[in-house]
Amino acid sequence: VAKAEGRACYRFYNEEMNAQAVEQLKMEEELRHGMQFGELELRYQPQIETSTGSVVSLEALVRWKHPLRGMVPPSEFIPVAERTGQIIELGEWVMAEVGRHCRYWDSLQLEPFRVSVNISPLQFNQSNLSQFIRDFIESSSFAPHRLELELTESAIMTDAETNIVKLRELKEIGVDLAVDDFGTGYSSLSYLKRFPIDTLKIDQSFVADLSSPDGAAIIDAILALSKTLNLRVIAEGIENEEQMQYLIRSNCELLQGYYFSQPVYPEEVPDLLRKNFLAQLFPRH
Ligand code: C2E
Ligand code: MG
Ligand code: MG
Ligand code: MG
């Protein structure tokens, strides 16, 4: 009996694996098609400076408008692109698109602002990442300090000794470096101190958990850490007034979340830059 059951289990497991593999292959094929036929788009979500209420940076977030499936969220296709290696081509497209949008914004002579671009672990692990970024900066006459790369905590902490060199190469170009989803991985504090990073980005799960004592304690600890290490700090995923108030009171420098704005089309960026998002806290005198 056991043997028969074992075989049934094995077959079941196999079928499930097959279904997953088929689904991934399908997604891979559709994503290749989508990239080729312009189904990807970028949106930009503002990052607001708490001392002024104005937008000082924008995070580029990719969107996939699938003709049949509708909007496919990045949480579904980025992991596939990461496994298949398509993230490399996708990442190149993202940078080119960011360059194009910046030329458009510059033509409107807007206030200067930073643009944050997400770099996935596989992209970060490419040996030619810094060359790619250098080429981008040189070919686009883009002021390097205007570009911030968001790297995940786990990507930079895995093989940290090698990554220090890599991060230094990127810093030499002059770009800013942020640690995304901070607090969800396993940071070694001694490495954190040695890494040439500029910004800690507090993961949105802690902001969502802010109403619990544990959530608030973690946020307080990250804010204290960033102060000690002299790093810029941003909280993401702000969805309500209470979260905003707490973070402002705790001197978190930058805020990002649906409470202020969803990620918007590039054409909507000029309006965002003219707006004061904390007008109720900074009434006009
Ligand atoms: P992330 O870099 O941590 O980006 C933040 C995510 O939180 C975005 O989801 C954003 O739309 C969402 N978000 C912003 N404000 C709020 C809020 O108030 N509440 C909640 N619940 N969510 C909020 P999105 O756009 O779906 O992207 C998900 C992830 O996909 C990103 O997480 C990033 O890791 C990845 N991703 C997005 N675009 C790119 C890209 O161009 N390249 C790479 N490599 N990864 C990307
Ligand atoms: Mg990010
Ligand atoms: Mg994040
Ligand atoms: Mg995330």
CSV table of C-alpha atoms and ligand atoms in Angstrom, one decimal:
chain,number,residue,atom,x,y,z
A,1,VAL,CA,0.0,0.0,0.0
A,2,ALA,CA,2.7,2.4,1.0
A,3,LYS,CA,4.5,1.8,-2.2
A,4,ALA,CA,1.4,2.5,-4.3
A,5,GLU,CA,0.7,5.7,-2.3
A,6,GLY,CA,4.3,6.8,-2.7
A,7,ARG,CA,4.0,6.4,-6.4
A,8,ALA,CA,0.7,8.3,-6.5
A,9,CYS,CA,2.3,11.1,-4.5
A,10,TYR,CA,5.2,11.2,-6.8
A,11,ARG,CA,3.0,11.4,-9.8
A,12,PHE,CA,0.9,14.2,-8.2
A,13,TYR,CA,4.1,16.1,-7.3
A,14,ASN,CA,5.3,15.7,-10.8
A,15,GLU,CA,2.1,17.0,-12.4
A,16,GLU,CA,2.1,20.0,-10.1
A,17,MET,CA,5.7,20.7,-11.0
A,18,ASN,CA,4.8,20.3,-14.7
A,19,ALA,CA,1.9,22.7,-14.4
A,20,GLN,CA,4.2,25.3,-12.7
A,21,ALA,CA,6.9,24.8,-15.4
A,22,VAL,CA,4.3,25.2,-18.1
A,23,GLU,CA,2.9,28.3,-16.5
A,24,GLN,CA,6.4,29.8,-16.2
A,25,LEU,CA,7.3,28.9,-19.8
A,26,LYS,CA,4.0,30.6,-21.0
A,27,MET,CA,4.8,33.7,-18.9
A,28,GLU,CA,8.3,33.8,-20.2
A,29,GLU,CA,7.1,33.6,-23.8
A,30,GLU,CA,4.4,36.2,-23.2
A,31,LEU,CA,6.9,38.5,-21.5
A,32,ARG,CA,9.3,38.2,-24.4
A,33,HIS,CA,6.5,39.1,-26.7
A,34,GLY,CA,5.3,41.9,-24.4
A,35,MET,CA,8.8,43.5,-24.2
A,36,GLN,CA,9.1,43.3,-28.0
A,37,PHE,CA,5.7,44.8,-28.7
A,38,GLY,CA,5.8,47.7,-26.1
A,39,GLU,CA,3.5,46.3,-23.5
A,40,LEU,CA,5.7,47.5,-20.7
A,41,GLU,CA,5.3,50.9,-19.2
A,42,LEU,CA,6.8,52.9,-16.3
A,43,ARG,CA,5.0,54.7,-13.6
A,44,TYR,CA,6.6,57.0,-11.1
A,45,GLN,CA,5.7,57.3,-7.4
A,46,PRO,CA,6.8,60.5,-5.5
A,47,GLN,CA,9.0,60.5,-2.5
A,48,ILE,CA,8.1,63.4,-0.2
A,49,GLU,CA,10.6,65.3,2.0
A,50,THR,CA,9.0,65.8,5.4
A,51,SER,CA,10.9,69.0,6.1
A,52,THR,CA,9.3,70.8,3.2
A,53,GLY,CA,6.4,68.7,1.9
A,54,SER,CA,7.7,68.7,-1.6
A,55,VAL,CA,8.6,65.9,-4.0
A,56,VAL,CA,12.4,65.4,-4.1
A,57,SER,CA,12.5,62.0,-5.9
A,58,LEU,CA,10.5,59.6,-7.9
A,59,GLU,CA,10.6,55.8,-7.9
A,60,ALA,CA,10.3,54.2,-11.3
A,61,LEU,CA,8.0,51.1,-11.2
A,62,VAL,CA,7.4,48.9,-14.2
A,63,ARG,CA,3.9,47.9,-15.4
A,64,TRP,CA,2.9,45.2,-17.8
A,65,LYS,CA,-0.3,45.9,-19.8
A,66,HIS,CA,-1.1,42.4,-21.1
A,67,PRO,CA,-3.6,42.4,-23.9
A,68,LEU,CA,-5.6,39.6,-22.4
A,69,ARG,CA,-4.7,39.3,-18.8
A,70,GLY,CA,-4.9,43.0,-18.1
A,71,MET,CA,-2.4,44.6,-15.8
A,72,VAL,CA,0.0,42.0,-14.6
A,73,PRO,CA,1.6,43.2,-11.3
A,74,PRO,CA,5.4,43.2,-11.0
A,75,SER,CA,5.1,40.7,-8.1
A,76,GLU,CA,4.0,38.1,-10.7
A,77,PHE,CA,6.4,38.8,-13.6
A,78,ILE,CA,9.5,40.2,-12.0
A,79,PRO,CA,10.3,36.9,-10.2
A,80,VAL,CA,9.8,35.0,-13.5
A,81,ALA,CA,12.0,37.5,-15.3
A,82,GLU,CA,14.6,37.0,-12.5
A,83,ARG,CA,14.5,33.2,-12.9
A,84,THR,CA,14.7,33.2,-16.7
A,85,GLY,CA,17.3,36.0,-17.0
A,86,GLN,CA,14.9,38.2,-18.9
A,87,ILE,CA,15.3,40.8,-16.1
A,88,ILE,CA,18.6,41.8,-17.7
A,89,GLU,CA,16.9,43.0,-20.9
A,90,LEU,CA,14.0,44.4,-18.9
A,91,GLY,CA,16.4,46.3,-16.7
A,92,GLU,CA,18.1,47.8,-19.7
A,93,TRP,CA,14.7,48.8,-21.1
A,94,VAL,CA,13.8,50.5,-17.8
A,95,MET,CA,17.0,52.5,-17.7
A,96,ALA,CA,16.5,53.6,-21.4
A,97,GLU,CA,12.9,54.6,-20.6
A,98,VAL,CA,14.0,56.5,-17.5
A,99,GLY,CA,16.5,58.4,-19.6
A,100,ARG,CA,13.8,59.2,-22.2
A,101,HIS,CA,11.4,60.5,-19.5
A,102,CYS,CA,14.2,62.6,-17.9
A,103,ARG,CA,14.9,64.3,-21.2
A,104,TYR,CA,11.2,65.1,-21.5
A,105,TRP,CA,11.0,66.5,-17.9
A,106,ASP,CA,14.2,68.5,-18.4
A,107,SER,CA,12.7,70.0,-21.5
A,108,LEU,CA,10.0,71.4,-19.2
A,109,GLN,CA,12.7,72.9,-16.9
A,110,LEU,CA,11.3,71.4,-13.7
A,111,GLU,CA,12.8,71.6,-10.3
A,112,PRO,CA,15.6,69.1,-10.0
A,113,PHE,CA,14.7,65.7,-8.5
A,114,ARG,CA,16.2,62.3,-8.1
A,115,VAL,CA,14.9,59.2,-9.9
A,116,SER,CA,15.1,55.8,-8.1
A,117,VAL,CA,15.4,52.6,-10.1
A,118,ASN,CA,15.0,49.1,-8.7
A,119,ILE,CA,17.9,46.7,-9.5
A,120,SER,CA,17.0,43.1,-8.9
A,121,PRO,CA,19.5,40.6,-7.4
A,122,LEU,CA,20.4,39.0,-10.8
A,123,GLN,CA,21.1,42.5,-12.3
A,124,PHE,CA,23.2,43.4,-9.3
A,125,ASN,CA,25.2,40.1,-9.7
A,126,GLN,CA,26.0,40.8,-13.3
A,127,SER,CA,29.7,41.6,-13.5
A,128,ASN,CA,29.1,44.5,-16.0
A,129,LEU,CA,26.4,46.3,-14.0
A,130,SER,CA,28.7,49.3,-13.1
A,131,GLN,CA,29.8,49.5,-16.8
A,132,PHE,CA,26.2,49.5,-17.9
A,133,ILE,CA,25.4,52.3,-15.4
A,134,ARG,CA,28.5,54.3,-16.4
A,135,ASP,CA,27.5,54.0,-20.1
A,136,PHE,CA,24.0,55.2,-19.3
A,137,ILE,CA,25.3,58.2,-17.4
A,138,GLU,CA,27.8,59.1,-20.1
A,139,SER,CA,25.5,58.7,-23.0
A,140,SER,CA,22.6,60.6,-21.4
A,141,SER,CA,24.4,63.6,-19.9
A,142,PHE,CA,22.4,62.6,-16.8
A,143,ALA,CA,23.9,64.1,-13.6
A,144,PRO,CA,24.9,60.9,-11.7
A,145,HIS,CA,23.8,62.1,-8.3
A,146,ARG,CA,20.3,62.3,-9.8
A,147,LEU,CA,20.1,58.6,-10.1
A,148,GLU,CA,19.5,56.3,-7.1
A,149,LEU,CA,19.7,52.6,-7.5
A,150,GLU,CA,17.5,50.6,-5.1
A,151,LEU,CA,19.2,47.3,-4.2
A,152,THR,CA,17.7,44.7,-1.9
A,153,GLU,CA,19.1,44.0,1.4
A,154,SER,CA,19.5,40.3,0.7
A,155,ALA,CA,21.3,41.0,-2.7
A,156,ILE,CA,24.0,43.1,-1.1
A,157,MET,CA,24.4,41.0,2.1
A,158,THR,CA,24.9,37.8,0.2
A,159,ASP,CA,28.7,37.6,-0.4
A,160,ALA,CA,29.1,41.0,1.3
A,161,GLU,CA,32.9,41.1,1.0
A,162,THR,CA,32.7,41.0,-2.9
A,163,ASN,CA,29.8,43.4,-2.9
A,164,ILE,CA,31.7,46.1,-1.1
A,165,VAL,CA,33.9,46.3,-4.1
A,166,LYS,CA,30.9,46.4,-6.4
A,167,LEU,CA,29.1,49.1,-4.4
A,168,ARG,CA,32.3,51.2,-4.4
A,169,GLU,CA,32.5,50.9,-8.2
A,170,LEU,CA,28.9,52.2,-8.4
A,171,LYS,CA,29.6,55.0,-6.0
A,172,GLU,CA,32.6,56.1,-8.0
A,173,ILE,CA,30.2,56.8,-10.9
A,174,GLY,CA,28.5,59.2,-8.5
A,175,VAL,CA,25.1,57.5,-8.3
A,176,ASP,CA,23.2,57.2,-5.0
A,177,LEU,CA,22.6,53.7,-3.5
A,178,ALA,CA,19.6,52.8,-1.4
A,179,VAL,CA,18.8,49.5,0.4
A,180,ASP,CA,15.3,48.6,-0.5
A,181,ASP,CA,12.9,46.6,1.8
A,182,PHE,CA,15.3,47.2,4.7
A,183,GLY,CA,14.6,45.1,7.7
A,184,THR,CA,13.3,42.1,5.9
A,185,GLY,CA,16.7,40.4,5.3
A,186,TYR,CA,19.6,39.7,7.5
A,187,SER,CA,21.8,42.8,7.6
A,188,SER,CA,25.1,42.5,9.3
A,189,LEU,CA,25.5,45.8,11.1
A,190,SER,CA,29.3,45.8,10.6
A,191,TYR,CA,28.8,45.5,6.8
A,192,LEU,CA,26.1,48.1,6.8
A,193,LYS,CA,28.7,50.5,8.2
A,194,ARG,CA,31.3,49.5,5.6
A,195,PHE,CA,29.0,49.6,2.6
A,196,PRO,CA,29.1,53.0,0.7
A,197,ILE,CA,25.3,53.3,0.8
A,198,ASP,CA,23.3,56.5,1.1
A,199,THR,CA,19.7,55.5,2.0
A,200,LEU,CA,17.8,53.0,4.0
A,201,LYS,CA,14.3,52.3,2.7
A,202,ILE,CA,12.2,50.9,5.6
A,203,ASP,CA,10.1,48.1,4.3
A,204,GLN,CA,6.4,48.7,4.0
A,205,SER,CA,5.4,45.8,6.1
A,206,PHE,CA,6.8,47.7,9.2
A,207,VAL,CA,4.8,50.7,8.3
A,208,ALA,CA,1.7,48.6,7.9
A,209,ASP,CA,2.4,47.2,11.4
A,210,LEU,CA,3.0,50.6,12.9
A,211,SER,CA,-0.1,50.5,15.1
A,212,SER,CA,1.3,47.5,17.0
A,213,PRO,CA,4.1,48.1,19.6
A,214,ASP,CA,6.4,45.7,17.7
A,215,GLY,CA,6.0,47.5,14.4
A,216,ALA,CA,6.7,50.9,16.0
A,217,ALA,CA,9.7,49.5,17.8
A,218,ILE,CA,11.3,48.2,14.6
A,219,ILE,CA,10.7,51.5,12.8
A,220,ASP,CA,12.2,53.4,15.8
A,221,ALA,CA,15.2,51.1,15.7
A,222,ILE,CA,15.8,51.6,11.9
A,223,LEU,CA,15.4,55.4,12.3
A,224,ALA,CA,18.0,55.4,15.1
A,225,LEU,CA,20.3,53.2,13.1
A,226,SER,CA,20.2,55.5,10.1
A,227,LYS,CA,20.9,58.5,12.3
A,228,THR,CA,23.9,56.7,13.8
A,229,LEU,CA,25.2,55.7,10.4
A,230,ASN,CA,24.4,59.1,8.9
A,231,LEU,CA,22.2,57.6,6.2
A,232,ARG,CA,19.1,59.1,4.6
A,233,VAL,CA,16.0,57.2,5.5
A,234,ILE,CA,12.7,56.7,3.8
A,235,ALA,CA,9.6,54.9,4.8
A,236,GLU,CA,7.4,53.3,2.1
A,237,GLY,CA,3.8,52.2,2.1
A,238,ILE,CA,2.3,55.1,3.9
A,239,GLU,CA,-1.4,54.7,3.6
A,240,ASN,CA,-2.9,56.9,6.3
A,241,GLU,CA,-2.7,60.0,8.3
A,242,GLU,CA,-1.6,58.2,11.5
A,243,GLN,CA,1.4,56.5,9.8
A,244,MET,CA,2.4,59.8,8.3
A,245,GLN,CA,2.1,61.7,11.6
A,246,TYR,CA,4.1,59.1,13.5
A,247,LEU,CA,6.9,59.1,10.9
A,248,ILE,CA,7.1,62.9,10.8
A,249,ARG,CA,7.2,63.1,14.5
A,250,SER,CA,10.1,60.5,14.5
A,251,ASN,CA,12.1,62.6,12.0
A,252,CYS,CA,11.9,60.2,9.1
A,253,GLU,CA,13.3,62.3,6.2
A,254,LEU,CA,11.3,60.9,3.3
A,255,LEU,CA,7.9,59.4,2.9
A,256,GLN,CA,6.3,57.4,0.0
A,257,GLY,CA,2.9,55.7,-0.3
A,258,TYR,CA,-0.6,55.7,-1.6
A,259,TYR,CA,-1.6,58.3,1.0
A,260,PHE,CA,0.3,60.8,-1.0
A,261,SER,CA,0.1,59.4,-4.5
A,262,GLN,CA,-0.2,56.2,-6.5
A,263,PRO,CA,2.6,55.7,-9.1
A,264,VAL,CA,1.6,58.0,-11.9
A,265,TYR,CA,2.2,58.5,-15.6
A,266,PRO,CA,5.3,60.5,-16.6
A,267,GLU,CA,3.0,63.3,-17.9
A,268,GLU,CA,1.6,63.7,-14.4
A,269,VAL,CA,5.0,64.3,-12.8
A,270,PRO,CA,5.1,68.1,-13.4
A,271,ASP,CA,1.9,68.5,-11.4
A,272,LEU,CA,3.3,66.4,-8.5
A,273,LEU,CA,6.4,68.6,-8.4
A,274,ARG,CA,4.3,71.8,-8.1
A,275,LYS,CA,2.3,70.4,-5.2
A,276,ASN,CA,3.0,70.6,-1.5
A,277,PHE,CA,2.0,67.3,0.0
A,278,LEU,CA,2.1,68.5,3.6
A,279,ALA,CA,0.3,71.8,3.1
A,280,GLN,CA,-1.8,71.1,6.1
A,281,LEU,CA,1.4,71.0,8.2
A,282,PHE,CA,3.0,73.9,6.6
A,283,PRO,CA,0.2,76.4,6.2
A,284,ARG,CA,1.1,79.4,4.1
A,285,HIS,CA,1.9,82.5,6.2
B,1,C2E,P1,9.5,47.9,-4.2
B,1,C2E,O1,10.7,48.4,-5.0
B,1,C2E,O2,9.6,47.7,-2.8
B,1,C2E,O3,8.3,49.0,-4.6
B,1,C2E,C1,7.3,49.4,-3.7
B,1,C2E,C2,6.0,48.7,-4.1
B,1,C2E,O4,5.0,49.1,-3.2
B,1,C2E,C3,5.5,49.1,-5.4
B,1,C2E,O5,4.7,48.0,-5.9
B,1,C2E,C4,4.5,50.2,-5.1
B,1,C2E,O6,3.5,50.4,-6.1
B,1,C2E,C5,3.9,49.7,-3.8
B,1,C2E,N1,3.3,50.7,-3.0
B,1,C2E,C6,3.6,52.1,-3.0
B,1,C2E,N2,2.9,52.7,-2.0
B,1,C2E,C7,2.2,51.8,-1.4
B,1,C2E,C8,1.3,51.8,-0.3
B,1,C2E,O7,1.0,52.8,0.3
B,1,C2E,N3,0.7,50.6,0.1
B,1,C2E,C9,1.0,49.4,-0.5
B,1,C2E,N4,0.4,48.3,-0.1
B,1,C2E,N5,1.9,49.4,-1.6
B,1,C2E,C10,2.5,50.5,-2.0
B,1,C2E,P2,4.8,47.4,-7.4
B,1,C2E,O8,4.9,48.6,-8.3
B,1,C2E,O9,3.8,46.4,-7.6
B,1,C2E,O10,6.3,46.7,-7.4
B,1,C2E,C11,6.5,45.6,-6.6
B,1,C2E,C12,8.0,45.2,-6.6
B,1,C2E,O11,8.4,44.9,-8.0
B,1,C2E,C13,8.9,46.4,-6.3
B,1,C2E,O12,8.9,46.5,-4.9
B,1,C2E,C14,10.2,46.0,-6.9
B,1,C2E,O13,10.8,45.1,-6.1
B,1,C2E,C15,9.7,45.2,-8.1
B,1,C2E,N6,9.8,46.2,-9.3
B,1,C2E,C16,9.0,47.1,-9.7
B,1,C2E,N7,9.5,47.8,-10.8
B,1,C2E,C17,10.7,47.2,-11.0
B,1,C2E,C18,11.7,47.5,-12.0
B,1,C2E,O14,11.7,48.3,-12.9
B,1,C2E,N8,12.9,46.7,-12.0
B,1,C2E,C19,13.0,45.7,-11.0
B,1,C2E,N9,14.1,45.0,-11.0
B,1,C2E,N10,12.1,45.5,-10.1
B,1,C2E,C20,10.9,46.2,-10.1
B,2,MG,MG,12.0,49.9,-4.6
B,3,MG,MG,10.5,48.3,-1.1
B,4,MG,MG,9.2,45.2,-2.1
